[in-house]
């Protein structure tokens, strides 16, 4: 093996090193070796090697004929110190993929399109088998230099005049993107051209290329911003020109365009060699790098002893009162938390402890002569068991809550002081089977950098607390995560829902770089959270919040919301013994209106049923509650409840600025649903003399999408509930512990439904918003905007990042992204667009 330092002043890029006769184990080793040559030559920082590996994961850089040109991602171009090349020759070859063996690896460090001349030169070799073979086996560095030089300016052959094409039609178009007509856009152009029977040629300066041959196009050496002439002759020439022109103008799928429209800071692409990964569900975004610590909850248990019933009942009441006081204190401490999520949870625990049925069951055992602690333990265990058997993710979360209050009361019975879990001295990623809300709330956030649980789902209280505390979290990762030994180093990617155990050094370096980018972007986004989301080409998207409680309205505005796009009024109905009165509802709505100070508020009428149960409404048990009496179906069957709510809404709307309050009906399936709901609303409005409010619907059921034109004629606006639309389109229970992960709102089937919805609404002059989870993901928000969605409503912590994302891109790029997403075949392909 020889390594030659070479001077190459006559090349468009400097080339300091050619290493001949190398052997490598595999493709990744080849890329790393070429990258190391670039590092040694002083062209790049070592981190750029990871970027080269990551780029290869997205797009194959093999040009064919045994030559590959690995280079890094545009987003990492700051790691390039100087543009340059390094060549690694592997005579034995290395398998690049199923069909390609590579012998010459040309590592490229180029910030822009400086390397295009090299590519143009290489295309000569690509056309010539014998030349390619020579490069693979030569023992003279000069042979390689000569091949690269052929395309350099000094080596260009004198231009042959381009022969005019008789009968051709042509169009001039400027090449977009930052990196010129390199391999990927050239391939895209050739593939697009190949769809037409006409002959196609591309002229650049004094050169002409066959528009259907990637290698020929590369030879043009076209830099970005240059004007190309596309010529076509044949029966479909006009159509070909129109499509090719559009393709060139929208960037030929160039990564730069895509990078603009997607969010490189939201998704970490691990180096290709990272194979150990545990896949769960994202519960809170962010990245943590630390050793694993396995948390084992302390579980108290008591023996059955006899007791005198009257004394045991007094003991029970005393301890319950103490537990209540403890929860009151915890709730008050948690009020300081920005979204008040923890406070709500402790309030819910107070309601559980106060449950009269629970109390009666415990007392019944006490009356049989058992001790109070044992009786309490029995009843709680029975209930946990019942809830767990329901196999419903949200209710499984309730099991954790029940266990939590069970342990709290047992601790008080036994006088054991609650110990904070003993954590390792350093920082860690906490791994657990599941965590109770109390466990999570007690964990020292300075020590815990992230959470990964084997069980649980993204709607569990643990997930809510993790999000409120800004702790990256992955849930539902399966039992594999419990077999990791304490101290095992791991990377936790909360946004992607993945845990990478035993990462190598270069993976850690890449993750750290991503973490720094993430922190930088979040800080910048937060600082700009009050600026509206105008795309770079002047299109505005309204960014609003989803809330459930009055006090969240002010917090949402403080987090950057331009109003409320979804008030889930059912939260006013949950966790209580009776329905809220008209007066209580009126006060809650007016409090929100005041907090929003003129900003819009979309009040969704009661969406009870499905997974949200309120015992006092006396709903019948249903086998398939998500397909049962839910949302508007329930309200239409319970006009007493519905009218009370509508009266409160219209009275509150009278206190707001005209048009600020809008009403939205959930779970609409048929036009009859909408007509009946509108009729009832109008009757209530007329009765109390309330102001006219726009009446919209949630688009959550596929039948509404298919009838969207008809619905759009009768509804004032649409808001797509992607959580339910996904559940009903893919036939996956959104709470299903196993399948829930597959209910991906970015599945092309769901995106195509949204596309149909927007087209139908636009045709009828109505606007469409999205208030499901997809709106709060930067990739989802980007695609939805590209599909023509006018308003995105999300939980408060997502607001700043989504606004920043949209401000950094053009509507044109987002439309191109949306079209690519619609053309994908799987959710994974859609998600890969952000990589
Ligand atoms: C939805 O279905 O996407 C939605 C926003 O409603 P919810 O999550 O409250 O059912
Ligand atoms: Mg819904």
mmCIF file of C-alpha atoms and ligand atoms in Angstrom, residues 566 568 570 604 607 612 626 630 666-667 698-700 720-725 727-728 734 771-772, ligand 2:
data_model
loop_
_atom_site.group_PDB
_atom_site.id
_atom_site.type_symbol
_atom_site.label_atom_id
_atom_site.label_comp_id
_atom_site.label_asym_id
_atom_site.label_seq_id
_atom_site.Cartn_x
_atom_site.Cartn_y
_atom_site.Cartn_z
ATOM 1 C CA UNK A 566 -58.726 23.397 20.545
ATOM 2 C CA UNK A 568 -60.916 20.111 25.106
ATOM 3 C CA UNK A 570 -64.234 17.370 28.505
ATOM 4 C CA UNK A 604 -64.867 22.019 21.184
ATOM 5 C CA UNK A 607 -65.970 14.809 23.559
ATOM 6 C CA UNK A 612 -62.884 9.327 28.414
ATOM 7 C CA UNK A 626 -64.190 4.223 20.243
ATOM 8 C CA UNK A 630 -68.776 9.260 21.617
ATOM 9 C CA UNK A 666 -66.143 16.446 17.642
ATOM 10 C CA UNK A 667 -66.526 12.966 16.164
ATOM 11 C CA UNK A 698 -63.437 18.085 13.690
ATOM 12 C CA UNK A 699 -62.393 15.919 10.759
ATOM 13 C CA UNK A 700 -61.663 12.660 12.524
ATOM 14 C CA UNK A 720 -58.417 17.769 11.461
ATOM 15 C CA UNK A 721 -57.979 15.603 14.541
ATOM 16 C CA UNK A 722 -55.073 13.509 13.352
ATOM 17 C CA UNK A 723 -55.095 11.364 16.503
ATOM 18 C CA UNK A 724 -58.527 9.997 15.747
ATOM 19 C CA UNK A 725 -58.333 10.249 11.962
ATOM 20 C CA UNK A 727 -56.969 5.590 14.505
ATOM 21 C CA UNK A 728 -60.014 5.275 12.249
ATOM 22 C CA UNK A 734 -54.806 4.846 19.532
ATOM 23 C CA UNK A 771 -55.266 20.117 16.065
ATOM 24 C CA UNK A 772 -54.059 16.509 16.382
HETATM 25 MG MG1 LIG B 2 -60.257 13.298 18.639
#
